[in-house]
Coordinates of N, CA and C in Angstrom, one line a residue:
M119 N 19.2 172.1 129.1 CA 19.2 173.3 129.9 C 18.1 174.2 129.3
K120 N 17.8 175.3 130.0 CA 16.8 176.2 129.5 C 17.1 177.6 130.0
Q121 N 16.4 178.5 129.4 CA 16.5 179.9 129.9 C 15.8 180.1 131.2
R122 N 16.3 180.9 132.0 CA 15.6 181.2 133.3 C 14.3 182.1 133.0
K123 N 13.3 181.8 133.6 CA 12.0 182.6 133.4 C 12.2 184.1 133.7
G124 N 11.7 184.9 132.8 CA 11.7 186.3 133.0 C 12.7 187.1 132.3
F125 N 13.6 186.4 131.5 CA 14.6 187.0 130.7 C 14.2 187.0 129.3
V126 N 14.2 188.2 128.7 CA 13.8 188.4 127.3 C 14.8 189.2 126.5
L127 N 14.8 189.0 125.2 CA 15.6 189.7 124.3 C 14.9 191.0 123.8
R128 N 15.5 192.1 123.9 CA 14.9 193.4 123.5 C 16.0 194.1 122.6
T129 N 15.5 195.0 121.8 CA 16.4 195.9 121.0 C 16.3 197.3 121.7
V130 N 17.4 197.7 122.2 CA 17.5 199.0 122.9 C 18.5 199.9 122.1
C131 N 18.1 201.0 121.6 CA 19.0 201.9 120.8 C 19.8 201.1 119.7
G132 N 19.1 200.2 119.1 CA 19.8 199.4 118.0 C 20.6 198.2 118.5
E133 N 20.7 198.0 119.8 CA 21.5 196.9 120.3 C 20.6 195.8 120.8
N134 N 21.0 194.5 120.6 CA 20.3 193.4 121.2 C 20.7 193.2 122.7
V135 N 19.8 193.2 123.6 CA 20.1 193.1 125.0 C 19.1 192.1 125.6
I136 N 19.6 191.4 126.6 CA 18.7 190.5 127.4 C 18.4 191.3 128.7
V137 N 17.2 191.4 129.0 CA 16.8 192.1 130.2 C 15.9 191.2 131.1
G138 N 15.8 191.5 132.4 CA 14.9 190.8 133.2 C 13.6 191.5 133.4
E139 N 12.5 190.7 133.3 CA 11.2 191.3 133.5 C 10.5 190.5 134.5
G140 N 9.7 191.1 135.4 CA 8.9 190.4 136.4 C 9.6 190.2 137.7
L141 N 8.9 189.7 138.6 CA 9.3 189.5 140.0 C 10.5 188.5 140.1
E142 N 10.6 187.5 139.2 CA 11.6 186.5 139.3 C 13.0 187.2 139.1
T143 N 13.1 188.3 138.5 CA 14.3 189.0 138.1 C 14.5 190.3 138.8
I144 N 13.8 190.6 139.9 CA 13.8 191.9 140.5 C 15.2 192.3 141.0
N145 N 16.0 191.3 141.4 CA 17.4 191.7 141.8 C 18.5 191.6 140.8
F146 N 18.1 191.4 139.5 CA 19.0 191.2 138.4 C 19.7 192.5 138.1
G147 N 18.9 193.5 137.7 CA 19.5 194.8 137.5 C 20.5 195.0 136.4
K148 N 20.6 194.1 135.4 CA 21.6 194.2 134.4 C 21.0 194.2 133.0
L149 N 21.8 194.6 132.0 CA 21.5 194.4 130.6 C 22.6 193.6 130.1
I150 N 22.3 192.5 129.4 CA 23.3 191.7 128.7 C 23.3 192.0 127.2
S151 N 24.3 192.6 126.7 CA 24.4 192.9 125.3 C 24.9 191.7 124.5
L152 N 24.2 191.5 123.4 CA 24.5 190.3 122.5 C 24.8 190.8 121.1
N153 N 25.8 190.2 120.5 CA 26.0 190.5 119.0 C 24.9 189.7 118.2
E154 N 24.9 189.9 116.9 CA 23.9 189.3 116.1 C 23.8 187.8 116.2
S155 N 24.9 187.1 116.2 CA 24.8 185.6 116.3 C 24.4 185.1 117.6
A156 N 24.8 185.8 118.7 CA 24.4 185.4 120.0 C 22.9 185.7 120.2
A157 N 22.4 186.8 119.7 CA 21.0 187.1 119.7 C 20.2 186.0 118.9
Y158 N 20.7 185.6 117.8 CA 20.1 184.5 117.1 C 20.0 183.3 117.9
L159 N 21.1 182.9 118.6 CA 21.1 181.7 119.5 C 20.1 181.9 120.6
W160 N 20.0 183.1 121.2 CA 19.0 183.3 122.3 C 17.6 183.0 121.8
K161 N 17.3 183.6 120.6 CA 16.0 183.4 120.0 C 15.7 181.9 119.7
R162 N 16.7 181.2 119.2 CA 16.5 179.8 119.0 C 16.3 179.0 120.3
A163 N 17.0 179.3 121.3 CA 16.9 178.7 122.6 C 15.5 179.0 123.1
T164 N 15.0 180.2 122.9 CA 13.6 180.5 123.4 C 12.6 179.6 122.7
D165 N 12.8 179.5 121.4 CA 11.9 178.6 120.6 C 11.9 177.2 121.0
M166 N 13.1 176.7 121.4 CA 13.3 175.3 121.8 C 12.7 175.0 123.2
G167 N 12.8 175.9 124.1 CA 12.5 175.6 125.5 C 13.7 175.0 126.1
D168 N 13.7 173.7 126.2 CA 14.9 172.9 126.6 C 15.8 172.8 125.4
F169 N 17.1 173.0 125.7 CA 18.0 172.9 124.5 C 19.3 172.3 125.0
T170 N 20.1 171.9 124.0 CA 21.5 171.4 124.3 C 22.4 172.3 123.5
A171 N 23.7 172.2 123.9 CA 24.7 173.0 123.1 C 24.8 172.5 121.7
Q172 N 24.6 171.2 121.5 CA 24.7 170.6 120.1 C 23.5 171.1 119.3
Q173 N 22.3 171.2 119.9 CA 21.2 171.7 119.1 C 21.4 173.2 118.7
L174 N 21.9 174.0 119.6 CA 22.2 175.4 119.2 C 23.4 175.5 118.2
A175 N 24.3 174.6 118.3 CA 25.4 174.6 117.3 C 24.9 174.2 115.9
D176 N 24.0 173.2 115.9 CA 23.4 172.9 114.6 C 22.6 174.0 114.0
A177 N 21.9 174.8 114.9 CA 21.1 175.9 114.4 C 22.1 177.0 113.9
L178 N 23.2 177.2 114.6 CA 24.2 178.2 114.2 C 24.8 177.9 112.8
Q179 N 25.0 176.6 112.6 CA 25.5 176.1 111.3 C 24.5 176.4 110.2
E180 N 23.2 176.2 110.5 CA 22.2 176.4 109.5 C 22.1 177.9 109.1
E181 N 22.4 178.8 110.0 CA 22.2 180.2 109.7 C 23.5 180.9 109.2
Y182 N 24.7 180.4 109.7 CA 26.0 181.0 109.4 C 26.9 180.0 108.7
E183 N 27.8 180.5 108.0 CA 28.8 179.6 107.4 C 29.9 179.4 108.4
V184 N 29.8 178.3 109.2 CA 30.8 178.0 110.2 C 30.9 176.4 110.3
S185 N 32.1 176.0 110.6 CA 32.3 174.5 110.7 C 31.6 174.0 112.0
P186 N 31.4 172.7 112.0 CA 30.7 172.1 113.1 C 31.5 172.3 114.4
E187 N 32.8 172.2 114.3 CA 33.7 172.4 115.5 C 33.6 173.8 116.0
Q188 N 33.7 174.8 115.1 CA 33.7 176.2 115.5 C 32.3 176.5 116.1
A189 N 31.2 176.0 115.5 CA 29.9 176.3 116.0 C 29.7 175.8 117.4
L190 N 30.2 174.5 117.6 CA 30.0 174.0 119.0 C 30.9 174.8 120.0
N191 N 32.1 175.1 119.6 CA 33.0 175.9 120.5 C 32.3 177.2 120.8
D192 N 31.8 177.9 119.8 CA 31.2 179.2 120.0 C 29.9 179.1 120.9
V193 N 29.1 178.1 120.7 CA 27.9 177.9 121.5 C 28.3 177.6 122.9
E194 N 29.2 176.7 123.1 CA 29.6 176.4 124.5 C 30.2 177.6 125.2
R195 N 30.9 178.5 124.5 CA 31.4 179.7 125.1 C 30.3 180.6 125.5
I196 N 29.3 180.8 124.7 CA 28.2 181.7 125.0 C 27.3 181.1 126.1
I197 N 27.1 179.8 126.1 CA 26.3 179.2 127.1 C 27.0 179.4 128.5
S198 N 28.3 179.2 128.5 CA 29.1 179.4 129.7 C 28.9 180.8 130.3
E199 N 28.9 181.8 129.4 CA 28.7 183.2 129.8 C 27.3 183.4 130.3
W200 N 26.3 182.8 129.7 CA 24.9 182.9 130.1 C 24.8 182.3 131.5
Q201 N 25.4 181.2 131.7 CA 25.4 180.5 133.0 C 26.0 181.4 134.1
K202 N 27.1 182.0 133.8 CA 27.8 182.9 134.8 C 26.9 184.0 135.3
V203 N 26.1 184.6 134.4 CA 25.3 185.7 134.8 C 23.9 185.2 135.2
G204 N 23.7 183.9 135.2 CA 22.5 183.3 135.7 C 21.2 183.5 134.9
I205 N 21.4 183.5 133.5 CA 20.2 183.6 132.7 C 19.7 182.3 132.0
V206 N 20.6 181.3 132.2 CA 20.1 179.9 131.8 C 20.4 179.0 133.0
E207 N 19.7 177.9 133.0 CA 19.9 176.9 134.1 C 19.8 175.5 133.5

């Protein structure tokens, strides 16, 4: 999977948010707020281009003290949310 074109992570008033930029996102009109670990995952996904849940779970384990099972569960949950709002495909 990959991030949809035009969605970027910004810091707004100290909060991590994903916003749409450009013509591809003209009808999006939302800010998606991310906690620290979700913002980390978004950045890693950006660096990877195409990514899998397992790759992001591995990255999460490298950065945070979390079990493999918990990392994969958390990543699958955040990816599901990203898919619901249409920022990954």
